[in-house]
Tab-separated table of C-alpha atoms and ligand atoms in Angstrom:
chain	number	residue	atom	x	y	z
A	250	MET	CA	0.000	0.000	0.000
A	251	GLN	CA	2.845	2.358	0.914
A	252	GLU	CA	4.322	1.679	-2.472
A	253	LEU	CA	1.067	2.395	-4.268
A	254	MET	CA	0.662	5.655	-2.355
A	255	SER	CA	4.095	6.794	-3.375
A	256	LYS	CA	3.236	6.112	-7.010
A	257	ILE	CA	0.477	8.761	-6.954
A	258	PRO	CA	1.920	11.687	-8.868
A	259	LYS	CA	2.269	15.147	-7.270
A	260	VAL	CA	-0.309	17.745	-8.296
A	261	ASP	CA	2.232	20.047	-9.950
A	262	THR	CA	3.859	17.227	-11.890
A	263	LEU	CA	0.472	15.990	-12.972
A	264	LEU	CA	-0.576	19.401	-14.202
A	265	GLN	CA	2.427	19.563	-16.537
A	266	LYS	CA	1.041	16.664	-18.564
A	267	GLU	CA	-0.207	16.972	-22.093
A	268	GLU	CA	-3.655	15.602	-21.098
A	269	TRP	CA	-4.743	18.838	-19.391
A	270	LYS	CA	-4.513	20.946	-22.487
A	271	GLY	CA	-8.213	21.235	-23.327
A	272	ILE	CA	-9.144	21.762	-19.710
A	273	SER	CA	-6.597	24.387	-18.711
A	274	GLU	CA	-7.795	26.539	-21.606
A	275	LYS	CA	-11.391	26.346	-20.429
A	276	TYR	CA	-11.238	26.654	-16.646
A	277	PRO	CA	-9.292	28.760	-14.122
A	278	SER	CA	-6.242	26.980	-12.689
A	279	THR	CA	-7.370	27.375	-9.073
A	280	LEU	CA	-10.551	25.504	-9.878
A	281	ILE	CA	-8.634	22.733	-11.674
A	282	LYS	CA	-6.224	22.357	-8.760
A	283	LYS	CA	-9.005	22.185	-6.210
A	284	ALA	CA	-10.923	19.571	-8.187
A	285	LEU	CA	-7.760	17.566	-8.870
A	286	ASN	CA	-6.867	17.548	-5.177
A	287	GLU	CA	-10.307	16.189	-4.372
A	288	VAL	CA	-9.897	13.475	-6.990
A	289	LEU	CA	-6.480	12.492	-5.610
A	290	ASP	CA	-7.822	12.431	-2.040
A	291	LYS	CA	-10.454	9.987	-3.190
A	292	VAL	CA	-7.797	7.845	-4.921
A	293	ARG	CA	-5.780	7.711	-1.660
A	294	GLU	CA	-8.860	6.777	0.319
A	295	ASP	CA	-9.788	4.019	-2.151
A	296	ILE	CA	-6.272	2.613	-1.994
A	297	LYS	CA	-6.457	2.606	1.788
A	298	ASN	CA	-9.710	0.619	1.916
A	299	GLY	CA	-8.468	-1.720	-0.748
A	300	LYS	CA	-10.987	-0.566	-3.360
A	301	LEU	CA	-8.195	0.416	-5.741
A	302	LEU	CA	-5.381	-1.993	-6.512
A	303	ASP	CA	-3.443	0.320	-8.761
A	304	VAL	CA	-3.004	4.036	-9.380
A	305	PRO	CA	-5.489	5.169	-12.080
A	306	LEU	CA	-4.290	6.238	-15.516
A	307	ILE	CA	-3.622	9.923	-15.999
A	308	SER	CA	-6.381	10.104	-18.569
A	309	ASP	CA	-8.846	8.743	-15.990
A	310	ILE	CA	-7.716	11.252	-13.376
A	311	VAL	CA	-8.144	14.050	-15.893
A	312	ALA	CA	-11.601	12.833	-16.891
A	313	GLU	CA	-12.687	12.555	-13.265
A	314	THR	CA	-11.351	16.046	-12.535
A	315	GLU	CA	-13.211	17.506	-15.474
A	316	LYS	CA	-16.415	15.843	-14.306
A	317	LYS	CA	-15.986	17.502	-10.904
A	318	ILE	CA	-15.336	20.900	-12.485
A	319	ARG	CA	-18.407	20.504	-14.681
A	320	GLU	CA	-20.556	19.814	-11.636
A	321	ILE	CA	-19.435	23.121	-10.167
A	322	VAL	CA	-19.721	25.312	-13.245
A	323	SER	CA	-22.881	23.932	-14.831
A	324	PRO	CA	-25.619	26.488	-14.183
A	325	GLY	CA	-28.308	25.645	-11.678
A	326	LEU	CA	-30.961	27.407	-13.714
A	327	ARG	CA	-31.178	25.635	-17.044
A	328	LYS	CA	-33.408	25.431	-20.051
A	329	VAL	CA	-35.778	22.472	-20.156
A	330	ILE	CA	-38.158	21.176	-22.785
A	331	ASN	CA	-41.738	21.492	-21.610
A	332	ALA	CA	-43.651	18.556	-23.090
A	333	THR	CA	-46.369	18.685	-20.421
A	334	GLY	CA	-48.848	20.690	-22.488
A	335	VAL	CA	-49.296	23.122	-19.588
A	336	ILE	CA	-48.682	26.453	-21.285
A	337	ILE	CA	-48.235	28.838	-18.353
A	338	HIS	CA	-46.342	26.296	-16.245
A	339	THR	CA	-45.397	28.156	-13.065
A	340	ASN	CA	-42.756	25.588	-12.051
A	341	LEU	CA	-41.145	25.826	-15.486
A	342	GLY	CA	-40.973	29.614	-15.526
A	343	ARG	CA	-44.435	30.606	-16.831
A	344	SER	CA	-44.219	32.677	-20.009
A	345	LEU	CA	-41.581	32.660	-22.728
A	346	LEU	CA	-40.834	36.105	-24.089
A	347	SER	CA	-41.411	37.325	-27.624
A	348	ARG	CA	-38.457	38.116	-29.852
A	349	THR	CA	-39.024	41.863	-29.491
A	350	ALA	CA	-39.135	41.593	-25.684
A	351	ILE	CA	-35.855	39.645	-25.709
A	352	ASP	CA	-34.271	42.237	-28.009
A	353	ALA	CA	-35.462	44.979	-25.667
A	354	ILE	CA	-33.775	43.226	-22.742
A	355	VAL	CA	-30.534	42.840	-24.638
A	356	ASP	CA	-30.594	46.491	-25.642
A	357	ALA	CA	-31.435	47.775	-22.166
A	358	SER	CA	-28.773	45.624	-20.532
A	359	SER	CA	-25.911	46.411	-22.896
A	360	HIS	CA	-26.375	50.195	-22.964
A	361	TYR	CA	-27.222	52.998	-20.598
A	362	THR	CA	-30.901	53.902	-20.700
A	363	ASN	CA	-33.141	56.791	-19.732
A	364	LEU	CA	-34.506	54.601	-16.945
A	365	GLU	CA	-34.913	57.527	-14.573
A	366	TYR	CA	-33.883	60.369	-16.814
A	367	ASP	CA	-36.178	62.829	-18.511
A	368	LEU	CA	-34.717	63.408	-21.985
A	369	THR	CA	-36.759	66.573	-22.651
A	370	LYS	CA	-35.960	68.279	-19.383
A	371	GLY	CA	-32.455	66.898	-19.070
A	372	LYS	CA	-32.933	65.911	-15.444
A	373	ARG	CA	-34.077	63.139	-13.160
A	374	GLY	CA	-37.160	61.371	-14.431
A	375	ASP	CA	-39.513	58.625	-13.316
A	376	ARG	CA	-38.904	54.933	-13.973
A	377	TYR	CA	-42.628	54.284	-14.102
A	378	VAL	CA	-43.335	56.445	-17.158
A	379	HIS	CA	-41.963	53.851	-19.556
A	380	CYS	CA	-44.882	51.455	-19.689
A	381	LEU	CA	-47.382	54.182	-18.908
A	382	LYS	CA	-48.052	55.439	-22.441
A	383	ILE	CA	-48.803	52.037	-23.890
A	384	LEU	CA	-50.826	50.939	-20.848
A	385	THR	CA	-53.033	54.017	-20.945
A	386	GLU	CA	-53.406	53.595	-24.712
A	387	LEU	CA	-54.551	49.973	-24.342
A	388	THR	CA	-56.718	50.359	-21.244
A	389	GLU	CA	-57.700	54.048	-21.053
A	390	ALA	CA	-56.609	53.986	-17.410
A	391	GLU	CA	-55.419	57.317	-16.005
A	392	ASP	CA	-52.227	56.028	-14.460
A	393	ALA	CA	-50.146	52.895	-13.938
A	394	LEU	CA	-47.470	51.487	-11.681
A	395	ILE	CA	-45.328	48.408	-12.206
A	396	VAL	CA	-44.054	46.239	-9.335
A	397	ASN	CA	-42.304	42.878	-9.123
A	398	ASN	CA	-45.319	40.607	-9.350
A	399	ASN	CA	-49.028	40.658	-8.751
A	400	ALA	CA	-48.607	39.464	-5.159
A	401	ALA	CA	-46.614	42.663	-4.563
A	402	ALA	CA	-49.343	44.633	-6.322
A	403	VAL	CA	-52.037	43.233	-4.022
A	404	TYR	CA	-49.877	44.048	-1.018
A	405	LEU	CA	-49.141	47.584	-2.176
A	406	VAL	CA	-52.745	48.437	-3.023
A	407	LEU	CA	-54.035	47.199	0.338
A	408	ASN	CA	-51.192	48.627	2.399
A	409	THR	CA	-51.522	52.034	0.760
A	410	LEU	CA	-55.288	52.348	0.793
A	411	ALA	CA	-56.448	50.210	3.697
A	412	GLU	CA	-53.796	49.799	6.392
A	413	GLY	CA	-55.611	49.621	9.726
A	414	LYS	CA	-58.964	49.828	7.929
A	415	GLU	CA	-61.463	47.372	6.506
A	416	VAL	CA	-61.543	45.815	3.077
A	417	ILE	CA	-64.775	44.167	2.017
A	418	VAL	CA	-64.287	40.972	0.050
A	419	SER	CA	-66.509	38.006	-0.814
A	420	ARG	CA	-65.925	34.708	1.014
A	421	GLY	CA	-66.080	33.017	-2.371
A	422	GLU	CA	-63.008	34.943	-3.498
A	423	LEU	CA	-60.593	34.334	-0.615
A	424	VAL	CA	-58.577	31.924	-2.726
A	425	GLU	CA	-55.190	30.281	-2.611
A	426	ILE	CA	-53.419	30.885	-5.897
A	427	GLY	CA	-50.775	28.203	-5.442
A	428	GLY	CA	-47.232	28.092	-4.130
A	429	SER	CA	-48.614	29.123	-0.710
A	430	PHE	CA	-49.928	32.443	-2.006
A	431	ARG	CA	-53.201	32.991	-0.209
A	432	ILE	CA	-55.150	36.169	-0.758
A	433	PRO	CA	-56.274	36.410	2.922
A	434	ASP	CA	-52.658	36.000	4.148
A	435	VAL	CA	-51.390	38.820	1.951
A	436	MET	CA	-54.325	40.967	2.995
A	437	ARG	CA	-53.468	40.468	6.677
A	438	LYS	CA	-49.752	41.153	6.092
A	439	SER	CA	-50.657	44.425	4.402
A	440	GLY	CA	-52.239	45.609	7.633
A	441	ALA	CA	-55.741	45.666	6.186
A	442	LYS	CA	-58.635	44.100	8.066
A	443	ILE	CA	-60.585	41.611	6.020
A	444	ARG	CA	-64.316	42.046	6.164
A	445	GLU	CA	-65.646	38.820	4.628
A	446	VAL	CA	-69.134	38.912	3.182
A	447	GLY	CA	-71.514	36.383	1.644
A	448	THR	CA	-70.943	32.653	1.527
A	449	THR	CA	-68.544	30.421	-0.392
A	450	ASN	CA	-70.945	29.972	-3.286
A	451	ARG	CA	-73.200	33.037	-3.161
A	452	THR	CA	-72.532	36.677	-2.476
A	453	TYR	CA	-74.970	39.466	-3.323
A	454	LEU	CA	-74.565	43.195	-3.728
A	455	ARG	CA	-76.575	43.748	-0.538
A	456	ASP	CA	-73.968	41.700	1.399
A	457	TYR	CA	-71.347	44.263	0.425
A	458	GLU	CA	-73.638	47.178	1.135
A	459	GLU	CA	-74.569	45.919	4.612
A	460	ALA	CA	-70.879	45.582	5.526
A	461	ILE	CA	-70.029	49.191	4.716
A	462	ASN	CA	-69.213	51.307	7.783
A	463	GLU	CA	-67.039	54.284	8.705
A	464	ASN	CA	-63.958	52.027	8.757
A	465	THR	CA	-64.401	50.716	5.233
A	466	ALA	CA	-61.465	51.761	3.049
A	467	LEU	CA	-61.844	49.560	0.016
A	468	ILE	CA	-64.105	47.132	-1.814
A	469	MET	CA	-62.064	44.348	-3.352
A	470	LYS	CA	-62.935	41.798	-5.990
A	471	VAL	CA	-60.599	38.878	-6.672
A	472	HIS	CA	-60.727	36.751	-9.782
A	473	THR	CA	-60.801	33.208	-8.424
A	474	SER	CA	-58.357	32.161	-11.162
A	475	ASN	CA	-57.618	28.514	-10.501
A	476	PHE	CA	-60.982	27.263	-9.354
A	477	ILE	CA	-64.613	27.487	-10.303
A	478	VAL	CA	-67.763	27.404	-8.245
A	479	LYS	CA	-70.429	25.674	-10.266
A	480	GLY	CA	-74.142	25.206	-9.785
A	481	PHE	CA	-75.958	27.297	-7.177
A	482	THR	CA	-73.717	30.326	-7.356
A	483	GLU	CA	-73.869	34.072	-7.416
A	484	ASP	CA	-71.198	36.720	-7.465
A	485	VAL	CA	-71.312	40.454	-7.994
A	486	LYS	CA	-70.015	41.972	-11.207
A	487	SER	CA	-67.282	44.576	-10.989
A	488	GLU	CA	-69.507	47.250	-12.551
A	489	ASP	CA	-72.117	46.778	-9.799
A	490	LEU	CA	-69.435	47.020	-7.129
A	491	LEU	CA	-68.244	50.186	-8.804
A	492	LEU	CA	-71.714	51.742	-8.560
A	493	LEU	CA	-71.863	50.777	-4.892
A	494	GLY	CA	-68.420	52.267	-4.296
A	495	ARG	CA	-69.477	55.523	-5.988
A	496	LYS	CA	-72.592	55.731	-3.831
A	497	TYR	CA	-70.539	55.582	-0.616
A	498	GLY	CA	-67.317	57.193	-1.861
A	499	ILE	CA	-65.266	54.008	-1.454
A	500	PRO	CA	-62.668	52.960	-4.050
A	501	VAL	CA	-63.160	49.619	-5.825
A	502	TYR	CA	-60.205	47.338	-6.605
A	503	TYR	CA	-60.273	44.303	-8.896
A	504	ASP	CA	-57.396	41.801	-8.755
A	505	THR	CA	-57.941	40.186	-12.136
A	506	GLY	CA	-55.020	37.760	-11.907
A	507	SER	CA	-53.934	36.779	-15.352
A	508	GLY	CA	-53.784	39.868	-17.547
A	509	LEU	CA	-55.733	38.823	-20.628
A	510	PHE	CA	-55.558	41.658	-23.177
A	511	CYS	CA	-57.231	40.253	-26.250
A	512	PRO	CA	-60.278	38.024	-26.480
A	513	LEU	CA	-59.461	34.468	-27.465
A	514	GLN	CA	-62.281	33.459	-29.817
A	515	PHE	CA	-60.906	30.008	-29.406
A	516	PHE	CA	-62.605	29.893	-26.007
A	517	PRO	CA	-66.060	31.356	-26.602
A	518	ASP	CA	-67.176	31.122	-22.982
A	519	THR	CA	-64.314	33.135	-21.616
A	520	ARG	CA	-64.268	33.406	-17.852
A	521	GLU	CA	-61.055	35.389	-17.737
A	522	PRO	CA	-61.591	39.109	-17.178
A	523	LEU	CA	-60.429	41.085	-20.181
A	524	ILE	CA	-58.204	43.880	-18.877
A	525	PRO	CA	-59.110	46.677	-21.329
A	526	PHE	CA	-62.815	45.857	-20.882
A	527	GLU	CA	-62.582	45.927	-17.068
A	528	SER	CA	-60.480	49.080	-17.079
A	529	LYS	CA	-62.819	50.949	-19.384
A	530	LYS	CA	-65.636	50.448	-16.881
A	531	GLY	CA	-63.787	53.053	-14.825
A	532	LEU	CA	-62.678	50.819	-11.947
A	533	ASP	CA	-60.545	52.689	-9.432
A	534	ILE	CA	-57.758	50.095	-9.400
A	535	VAL	CA	-57.064	46.932	-11.386
A	536	SER	CA	-54.006	44.704	-10.920
A	537	PHE	CA	-52.684	41.653	-12.768
A	538	SER	CA	-49.582	39.581	-13.485
A	539	GLY	CA	-47.126	40.254	-16.293
A	540	ASP	CA	-46.165	36.643	-16.943
A	541	LYS	CA	-49.473	34.801	-17.044
A	542	LEU	CA	-51.828	35.260	-20.020
A	543	LEU	CA	-50.225	38.603	-20.823
A	544	GLY	CA	-47.142	36.642	-21.894
A	545	GLY	CA	-44.517	39.088	-20.664
A	546	PRO	CA	-41.893	39.121	-17.915
A	547	GLN	CA	-42.656	38.548	-14.230
A	548	ALA	CA	-44.281	41.758	-13.040
A	549	GLY	CA	-47.307	43.113	-11.253
A	550	ILE	CA	-49.203	45.805	-13.122
A	551	ILE	CA	-51.430	48.262	-11.318
A	552	ILE	CA	-53.661	50.562	-13.377
A	553	GLY	CA	-56.378	52.950	-12.354
A	554	LYS	CA	-57.264	56.390	-11.114
A	555	LYS	CA	-54.392	58.805	-10.827
A	556	MET	CA	-55.180	59.857	-7.252
A	557	TYR	CA	-54.829	56.294	-5.968
A	558	VAL	CA	-51.810	55.339	-8.076
A	559	GLU	CA	-50.084	58.540	-6.898
A	560	LEU	CA	-50.621	57.475	-3.287
A	561	MET	CA	-49.064	54.078	-4.041
A	562	LYS	CA	-46.045	55.691	-5.699
A	563	LYS	CA	-45.535	57.660	-2.486
A	564	ASN	CA	-45.718	54.575	-0.259
A	565	PRO	CA	-42.189	54.275	1.220
A	566	PHE	CA	-42.307	50.520	0.654
A	567	VAL	CA	-42.747	50.869	-3.118
A	568	ARG	CA	-39.001	50.952	-3.606
A	569	ALA	CA	-38.677	47.446	-2.203
A	570	LEU	CA	-41.140	46.250	-4.828
A	571	ARG	CA	-39.778	48.077	-7.837
A	572	PRO	CA	-38.901	46.160	-10.988
A	573	ASP	CA	-35.529	46.405	-12.709
A	574	LYS	CA	-34.918	47.969	-16.109
A	575	LEU	CA	-34.852	44.596	-17.887
A	576	THR	CA	-38.371	43.840	-16.698
A	577	LEU	CA	-39.597	47.270	-17.743
A	578	ALA	CA	-37.976	46.915	-21.167
A	579	ALA	CA	-39.493	43.482	-21.763
A	580	LEU	CA	-42.904	44.501	-20.449
A	581	GLU	CA	-43.115	47.591	-22.621
A	582	ALA	CA	-42.081	45.628	-25.709
A	583	THR	CA	-44.688	42.959	-24.931
A	584	LEU	CA	-47.455	45.511	-24.391
A	585	LEU	CA	-46.590	47.283	-27.651
A	586	LEU	CA	-47.349	44.076	-29.546
A	587	TYR	CA	-50.952	44.298	-28.336
A	588	LEU	CA	-51.578	47.354	-30.505
A	589	ASP	CA	-52.195	44.761	-33.205
A	590	GLU	CA	-53.982	41.740	-31.737
A	591	GLU	CA	-53.194	39.460	-34.657
A	592	LYS	CA	-49.543	40.290	-34.285
A	593	ALA	CA	-49.723	39.668	-30.538
A	594	LYS	CA	-51.176	36.200	-31.139
A	595	LYS	CA	-48.386	35.383	-33.570
A	596	GLU	CA	-45.428	36.821	-31.713
A	597	ILE	CA	-46.143	36.332	-28.019
A	598	PRO	CA	-45.278	32.683	-27.326
A	599	THR	CA	-47.962	32.225	-24.652
A	600	LEU	CA	-50.699	33.370	-27.037
A	601	ARG	CA	-49.145	31.581	-29.990
A	602	MET	CA	-49.151	28.268	-28.107
A	603	LEU	CA	-52.682	28.873	-26.843
A	604	THR	CA	-54.021	29.466	-30.324
A	605	ALA	CA	-51.898	26.956	-32.261
A	606	SER	CA	-54.168	24.976	-34.615
A	607	LEU	CA	-54.650	21.208	-34.447
A	608	PRO	CA	-53.516	20.575	-38.048
A	609	TYR	CA	-50.300	22.473	-37.328
A	610	LEU	CA	-49.671	20.506	-34.124
A	611	LYS	CA	-50.474	17.254	-35.883
A	612	LYS	CA	-48.047	18.009	-38.683
A	613	ARG	CA	-45.252	18.798	-36.242
A	614	THR	CA	-45.998	15.704	-34.172
A	615	GLN	CA	-45.811	13.476	-37.221
A	616	ARG	CA	-42.515	15.058	-38.196
A	617	ILE	CA	-41.082	14.325	-34.730
A	618	VAL	CA	-42.426	10.774	-34.575
A	619	ARG	CA	-41.165	9.971	-38.056
A	620	ALA	CA	-37.686	11.162	-37.128
A	621	ILE	CA	-37.644	9.040	-33.959
A	622	ARG	CA	-39.039	5.952	-35.688
A	623	LYS	CA	-36.344	6.165	-38.335
A	624	GLU	CA	-33.737	5.524	-35.644
A	625	CYS	CA	-35.715	3.312	-33.261
A	626	GLY	CA	-37.987	1.271	-35.474
A	627	SER	CA	-38.945	-1.305	-32.883
A	628	SER	CA	-40.004	1.103	-30.145
A	629	ASP	CA	-43.638	1.437	-29.136
A	630	ILE	CA	-44.249	5.044	-30.115
A	631	LEU	CA	-47.607	6.448	-31.165
A	632	SER	CA	-48.914	9.837	-32.202
A	633	HIS	CA	-52.382	10.749	-30.997
A	634	GLY	CA	-54.668	13.460	-29.654
A	635	VAL	CA	-53.933	14.813	-26.172
A	636	TYR	CA	-55.252	17.654	-24.037
A	637	SER	CA	-53.311	20.781	-23.123
A	638	GLU	CA	-53.996	23.060	-20.193
A	639	VAL	CA	-53.588	26.807	-19.885
A	640	GLY	CA	-51.959	26.702	-16.436
A	641	GLY	CA	-50.945	29.679	-14.302
A	642	GLY	CA	-54.340	29.556	-12.631
A	643	SER	CA	-56.210	30.584	-15.780
A	644	PHE	CA	-59.122	28.751	-17.403
A	645	PRO	CA	-58.930	26.003	-14.754
A	646	ASP	CA	-61.528	23.701	-16.287
A	647	LEU	CA	-60.450	24.049	-19.871
A	648	LYS	CA	-58.945	21.085	-21.711
A	649	ILE	CA	-57.617	22.245	-25.068
A	650	PRO	CA	-57.601	19.502	-27.711
A	651	SER	CA	-54.018	19.099	-28.820
A	652	TYR	CA	-51.694	16.671	-30.541
A	653	GLY	CA	-48.709	14.760	-29.262
A	654	PHE	CA	-47.100	11.363	-28.993
A	655	SER	CA	-46.353	8.774	-26.358
A	656	VAL	CA	-43.926	5.921	-25.759
A	657	ARG	CA	-44.126	2.777	-23.720
A	658	PRO	CA	-40.601	1.616	-22.959
A	659	LYS	CA	-40.141	-2.139	-23.058
A	660	ARG	CA	-37.306	-2.700	-20.649
A	661	VAL	CA	-37.821	-0.065	-17.979
A	662	SER	CA	-40.902	1.229	-16.210
A	663	VAL	CA	-42.598	4.410	-17.406
A	664	ASN	CA	-41.551	6.062	-14.137
A	665	GLU	CA	-37.911	5.161	-14.717
A	666	PHE	CA	-38.068	6.419	-18.309
A	667	GLU	CA	-39.643	9.691	-17.215
A	668	ARG	CA	-36.902	10.073	-14.594
A	669	VAL	CA	-34.139	9.453	-17.139
A	670	ILE	CA	-35.368	12.040	-19.627
A	671	ARG	CA	-35.755	14.507	-16.769
A	672	GLY	CA	-32.054	14.029	-15.995
A	673	LEU	CA	-30.761	14.751	-19.519
A	674	GLU	CA	-28.465	17.663	-20.233
A	675	VAL	CA	-31.513	19.433	-21.624
A	676	PRO	CA	-34.133	17.883	-19.362
A	677	ILE	CA	-37.396	16.849	-21.001
A	678	ILE	CA	-40.446	17.200	-18.769
A	679	ALA	CA	-43.277	14.888	-19.790
A	680	ARG	CA	-46.393	13.357	-18.242
A	681	ILE	CA	-47.287	9.784	-17.463
A	682	GLU	CA	-50.735	8.688	-18.527
A	683	LYS	CA	-52.167	5.185	-18.783
A	684	GLU	CA	-48.772	3.491	-18.542
A	685	ARG	CA	-47.294	5.651	-21.290
A	686	VAL	CA	-44.951	8.632	-21.248
A	687	VAL	CA	-46.848	11.398	-23.044
A	688	PHE	CA	-45.388	14.384	-24.906
A	689	ASP	CA	-47.660	17.279	-25.888
A	690	THR	CA	-46.320	19.059	-28.969
A	691	ARG	CA	-48.118	22.315	-28.126
A	692	THR	CA	-45.564	23.382	-25.516
A	693	ILE	CA	-42.497	22.016	-27.327
A	694	GLN	CA	-40.854	24.918	-29.149
A	695	GLU	CA	-40.048	24.407	-32.829
A	696	ASP	CA	-36.355	25.034	-32.270
A	697	GLU	CA	-36.300	22.298	-29.608
A	698	GLU	CA	-37.505	19.525	-31.909
A	699	LYS	CA	-34.025	18.511	-33.052
A	700	ILE	CA	-32.635	18.090	-29.530
A	701	LEU	CA	-35.817	16.352	-28.435
A	702	VAL	CA	-35.535	13.809	-31.240
A	703	ARG	CA	-31.809	13.308	-30.743
A	704	GLU	CA	-32.111	12.763	-26.988
A	705	LEU	CA	-35.175	10.524	-27.152
A	706	VAL	CA	-33.488	8.379	-29.801
A	707	LYS	CA	-30.471	8.008	-27.526
A	708	VAL	CA	-32.531	7.056	-24.500
A	709	LEU	CA	-34.804	4.721	-26.456
A	710	ASN	CA	-31.854	2.925	-27.981
A	711	GLU	CA	-30.291	2.512	-24.578
A	712	TYR	CA	-33.390	1.463	-22.634
A	713	ASP	CA	-35.646	0.042	-25.243
A	714	SER	CA	-33.628	-1.988	-27.727
A	715	ASP	CA	-34.732	-5.573	-28.190
A	716	GLU	CA	-31.364	-7.101	-27.493
B	929	PLP	C1	-51.618	34.675	-9.903
B	929	PLP	C2	-52.431	35.584	-9.094
B	929	PLP	C3	-51.838	36.410	-8.142
B	929	PLP	C4	-50.367	36.407	-7.892
B	929	PLP	O1	-49.683	36.890	-9.013
B	929	PLP	P1	-48.091	36.714	-9.157
B	929	PLP	O2	-47.757	37.547	-10.339
B	929	PLP	O3	-47.865	35.254	-9.335
B	929	PLP	O4	-47.494	37.213	-7.897
B	929	PLP	C5	-52.653	37.261	-7.423
B	929	PLP	N1	-53.985	37.279	-7.612
B	929	PLP	C6	-54.598	36.489	-8.515
B	929	PLP	C7	-56.081	36.555	-8.660
B	929	PLP	C8	-53.838	35.609	-9.302
B	929	PLP	O5	-54.427	34.819	-10.202
C-alpha cells in the first residue's frame, strides 16, 4: 500500500502533462487544482480501503477532474423542454418572451438607458413612465405602476389604501393561488382588516352594502383564477361594485389575476376578465400579473385612477417592490405588440401556443415521430390526440384539444423512463398517462424539436432496444 501511495503523482507534476490541455484553456487553474486535489484524495482513500489496486491512468484522473469541475460550473438554472402541455407552467418559468421583448432586454442591458432620466428636461425622471403610455393607450386607465409581481401589487394596493382599515371581500373569493400564495394571508400582512361577506358559493350586492361602515377603506374583488364554483352560485359583477363604491365614496379594486388583453375566440365562454374591458368600466384600481396570459416578464401591473396610483407611488415601501430595467424593457415591448392583436397572437409565445391549430400541431408531431421511428424502429411510439392546459391559474376547467405522442418503454418502467429524460443535459419534462410517457407538442418549441428527437433516440436505444 505504501508503495502504491508513493506512485500517486504530485499535483504540480500531474498538471504539466499533455492531457490537461483542453481543460486548462477552459477553466481557471485554481478551480482545476481544487478539483484535482479532491480526486487524488479519493484515490488515496480508495487505496487505503483496498478498493483500488493500482493508481489510475492519468487520462482517468483528468476525466474525473473535469467531471468535478463541470458539476461546479454547470448552471443551476437551465433550459428544459416542456412537453407537459401546460402552457403557463409556473414551475417551469411561466411565459416565454417574444423576440421583441428579448431584443429589448438585450438592448437595455448592454447600454445605458433613460430609466430615470427625462430626456426633454435633461434631469431626473420617473422609472414608471416607460410602460405608462402604452398601458393608458390599451386600457384608457389614467395612471399605472409596475411592481415585481401581482402578489406585490395586491400588497401595495391594500397597504396604501387600507392599512388599519377594513376591506370588504366576498368569502367566495378568498382563494389560494398556489405556491402558498393565499389572498387572505397577503391581505393580513398588508395591515388591512378583512371584512368577509356572503358565503362560499353566493354573495350578493346587498352583502357588500350591509358591511359598509365608517372604517371601510376599500371594496375588493378577486378573480378566483384557478378554481370554479359551479351550480348554485352568485357573485357580484365589478360594474355593480363600482356603482356601490361611488354611492358611498369608497374605491373599488379588482385583482384580475392573469392579464388577458385580447379576447381568445378560441374559447367562446371566456371566464377570464379582459383587462381593457374591465379598465374601461372606470374601476378605481385593477391589478394583474405580467407573466401569465399577458405573456410578458414577471411583473405586477397596477392601473387605475391617478389619485390612488399617486398614493401608491408615495408609499415608502414601493421601492422594495420596484422592478428592474430589464423587466420594464421586456414589459413595454410585450405591451406594444398588443396594438395589433393578430400580431400579438403570432409573436407572443404564450398566445401563440394557446391558439396553435390542431392541423399544425399534428403536422409537427408526425414530423417528430417519423424522425424518432427512423432511428428506433422497434419502439412502441404512437402519435395521438392529447389535451393541453392553460396553467398559471387561468381557465382552470379548460382542456384544449391538442396533438402529441407517447412511448411505452419495453425494458424499464414508465416512471424510470420519465426520470431518465428529466435528468438529460436538456431535461425533457413529460407526463405519465395510462402506462405511457406522453409528450404534448403544443408546448415544445419548434427550435427544440431537433434536440428532443436526438435525446429521445439516444434514451430509447439505450433502454428500449430488443437485445
Ligand atoms: C396569480 C395571481 C396572483 C399572484 O400573481 P403573481 O404575479 O404570481 O405574484 C394574485 N392574484 C390572482 C387573482 C392571481 O391569479
